[in-house]
Amino acid sequence: MTWPKRYGGGEQSGMARFVVIEELLAAGAPVAAHWIAERQTGPSLLRFGSDEQRAKFLPPIVRGECFFAIGMSEPDSGSDLASVRTVARATEGGWIISGVQNLDESRHSSTLYDRPLSVLRTPE
């Protein structure tokens, strides 16, 4: 609702979005599967993503066609983000990720999700 029109959003206010979400939740609408894409992944892409990433992911998120699981917990550390040990190292062709993360799939089948959104450390 609040995202730019060029990505399929409606450029509505945060208050309008809040009211709609409250009504959907009050009615028991199934919003959990889309929650991470719409509330976390999309805003992160809007702020930090490249134009190519925004064009690839935001329109399908708006249409309800692209879902994300979130990887923030690791074995033996739970969801304490200060203890994240998974590392991303930049290479010429992208990133090499080393470590293990558990995905919070919001009690949905992992086949529902297109991609994970992970919290990773980068070398200083």
Short mmCIF file of C-alpha atoms in Angstrom, two decimals:
data_model
loop_
_atom_site.label_atom_id
_atom_site.label_comp_id
_atom_site.label_asym_id
_atom_site.label_seq_id
_atom_site.Cartn_x
_atom_site.Cartn_y
_atom_site.Cartn_z
CA MET A 1 0.00 0.00 0.00
CA THR A 2 2.70 2.47 0.94
CA TRP A 3 5.28 1.54 -1.68
CA PRO A 4 5.95 3.62 -4.81
CA LYS A 5 3.56 3.13 -7.74
CA ARG A 6 6.41 2.19 -10.07
CA TYR A 7 6.73 -1.08 -8.07
CA GLY A 8 2.98 -1.71 -7.89
CA GLY A 9 2.36 0.11 -4.60
CA GLY A 10 -0.35 2.63 -3.93
CA GLU A 11 1.73 5.37 -2.26
CA GLN A 12 -0.75 5.43 0.63
CA SER A 13 0.09 6.75 4.08
CA GLY A 14 1.45 4.61 6.88
CA MET A 15 -1.77 5.27 8.80
CA ALA A 16 -3.91 3.90 5.95
CA ARG A 17 -1.75 0.76 5.90
CA PHE A 18 -2.04 0.41 9.66
CA VAL A 19 -5.85 0.60 9.52
CA VAL A 20 -6.09 -1.99 6.73
CA ILE A 21 -3.74 -4.41 8.51
CA GLU A 22 -5.64 -4.03 11.80
CA GLU A 23 -8.90 -4.82 10.02
CA LEU A 24 -7.39 -7.81 8.23
CA LEU A 25 -6.03 -9.17 11.52
CA ALA A 26 -9.32 -8.54 13.32
CA ALA A 27 -11.16 -10.49 10.60
CA GLY A 28 -8.70 -13.39 10.84
CA ALA A 29 -7.36 -12.90 7.32
CA PRO A 30 -4.37 -15.12 6.43
CA VAL A 31 -1.63 -12.50 6.39
CA ALA A 32 1.22 -14.48 8.01
CA ALA A 33 2.65 -15.96 4.80
CA HIS A 34 3.11 -12.51 3.28
CA TRP A 35 4.22 -10.75 6.47
CA ILE A 36 8.01 -11.02 6.12
CA ALA A 37 8.02 -10.05 2.43
CA GLU A 38 5.78 -7.03 2.96
CA ARG A 39 7.02 -5.84 6.35
CA GLN A 40 10.75 -6.62 6.23
CA THR A 41 12.12 -7.66 2.86
CA GLY A 42 10.34 -5.03 0.78
CA PRO A 43 11.26 -2.06 2.96
CA SER A 44 14.88 -3.29 3.07
CA LEU A 45 14.96 -3.49 -0.72
CA LEU A 46 13.40 -0.04 -1.04
CA ARG A 47 16.10 1.43 1.17
CA PHE A 48 19.20 -0.62 0.36
CA GLY A 49 18.46 -2.65 -2.80
CA SER A 50 19.71 -1.99 -6.28
CA ASP A 51 17.30 -0.85 -9.00
CA GLU A 52 17.56 -4.36 -10.49
CA GLN A 53 16.64 -6.02 -7.16
CA ARG A 54 13.72 -3.65 -6.63
CA ALA A 55 12.36 -4.32 -10.14
CA LYS A 56 12.76 -8.08 -9.72
CA PHE A 57 11.24 -8.56 -6.25
CA LEU A 58 8.93 -5.68 -5.33
CA PRO A 59 6.19 -6.09 -7.98
CA PRO A 60 5.77 -9.84 -7.21
CA ILE A 61 5.65 -9.06 -3.46
CA VAL A 62 2.91 -6.48 -4.08
CA ARG A 63 0.95 -9.00 -6.16
CA GLY A 64 1.29 -11.63 -3.41
CA GLU A 65 3.36 -13.90 -5.63
CA CYS A 66 6.73 -13.81 -3.81
CA PHE A 67 7.26 -14.93 -0.21
CA PHE A 68 10.25 -14.93 2.12
CA ALA A 69 11.25 -16.90 5.19
CA ILE A 70 13.50 -15.18 7.71
CA GLY A 71 16.82 -16.59 8.87
CA MET A 72 17.81 -14.94 12.12
CA SER A 73 18.39 -17.82 14.48
CA GLU A 74 21.30 -20.22 14.56
CA PRO A 75 21.88 -23.53 16.30
CA ASP A 76 22.95 -23.00 19.93
CA SER A 77 22.13 -19.28 19.92
CA GLY A 78 18.42 -18.92 19.22
CA SER A 79 17.38 -15.52 17.90
CA ASP A 80 20.01 -13.46 19.75
CA LEU A 81 21.21 -11.33 16.84
CA ALA A 82 24.36 -10.29 18.71
CA SER A 83 25.48 -13.93 18.60
CA VAL A 84 25.07 -14.44 14.83
CA ARG A 85 28.10 -16.33 13.52
CA THR A 86 27.09 -16.81 9.87
CA VAL A 87 29.44 -14.77 7.69
CA ALA A 88 29.10 -13.29 4.20
CA ARG A 89 32.33 -12.55 2.34
CA ALA A 90 32.33 -10.50 -0.86
CA THR A 91 33.84 -12.09 -3.97
CA GLU A 92 34.11 -10.91 -7.57
CA GLY A 93 30.92 -12.75 -8.50
CA GLY A 94 28.83 -12.02 -5.41
CA TRP A 95 29.01 -13.41 -1.89
CA ILE A 96 30.16 -16.60 -0.17
CA ILE A 97 28.07 -17.41 2.90
CA SER A 98 29.50 -19.66 5.62
CA GLY A 99 27.38 -20.86 8.51
CA VAL A 100 24.01 -22.33 9.42
CA GLN A 101 20.74 -20.52 10.06
CA ASN A 102 17.30 -21.77 10.99
CA LEU A 103 14.43 -20.31 9.01
CA ASP A 104 11.36 -19.03 10.82
CA GLU A 105 8.72 -20.23 8.44
CA SER A 106 5.82 -18.89 10.50
CA ARG A 107 4.40 -22.41 10.75
CA HIS A 108 4.00 -22.65 6.98
CA SER A 109 5.51 -25.22 4.66
CA SER A 110 8.99 -24.28 3.45
CA THR A 111 7.77 -24.91 -0.09
CA LEU A 112 5.74 -21.70 0.17
CA TYR A 113 8.80 -19.47 0.37
CA ASP A 114 10.79 -18.32 -2.61
CA ARG A 115 13.84 -17.06 -0.73
CA PRO A 116 15.22 -16.53 2.75
CA LEU A 117 16.01 -13.15 4.27
CA SER A 118 19.08 -13.70 6.45
CA VAL A 119 21.06 -11.75 9.01
CA LEU A 120 24.77 -12.17 8.29
CA ARG A 121 28.03 -10.75 9.56
CA THR A 122 30.56 -9.25 7.17
CA PRO A 123 34.31 -9.04 7.92
CA GLU A 124 35.48 -5.64 9.04
#
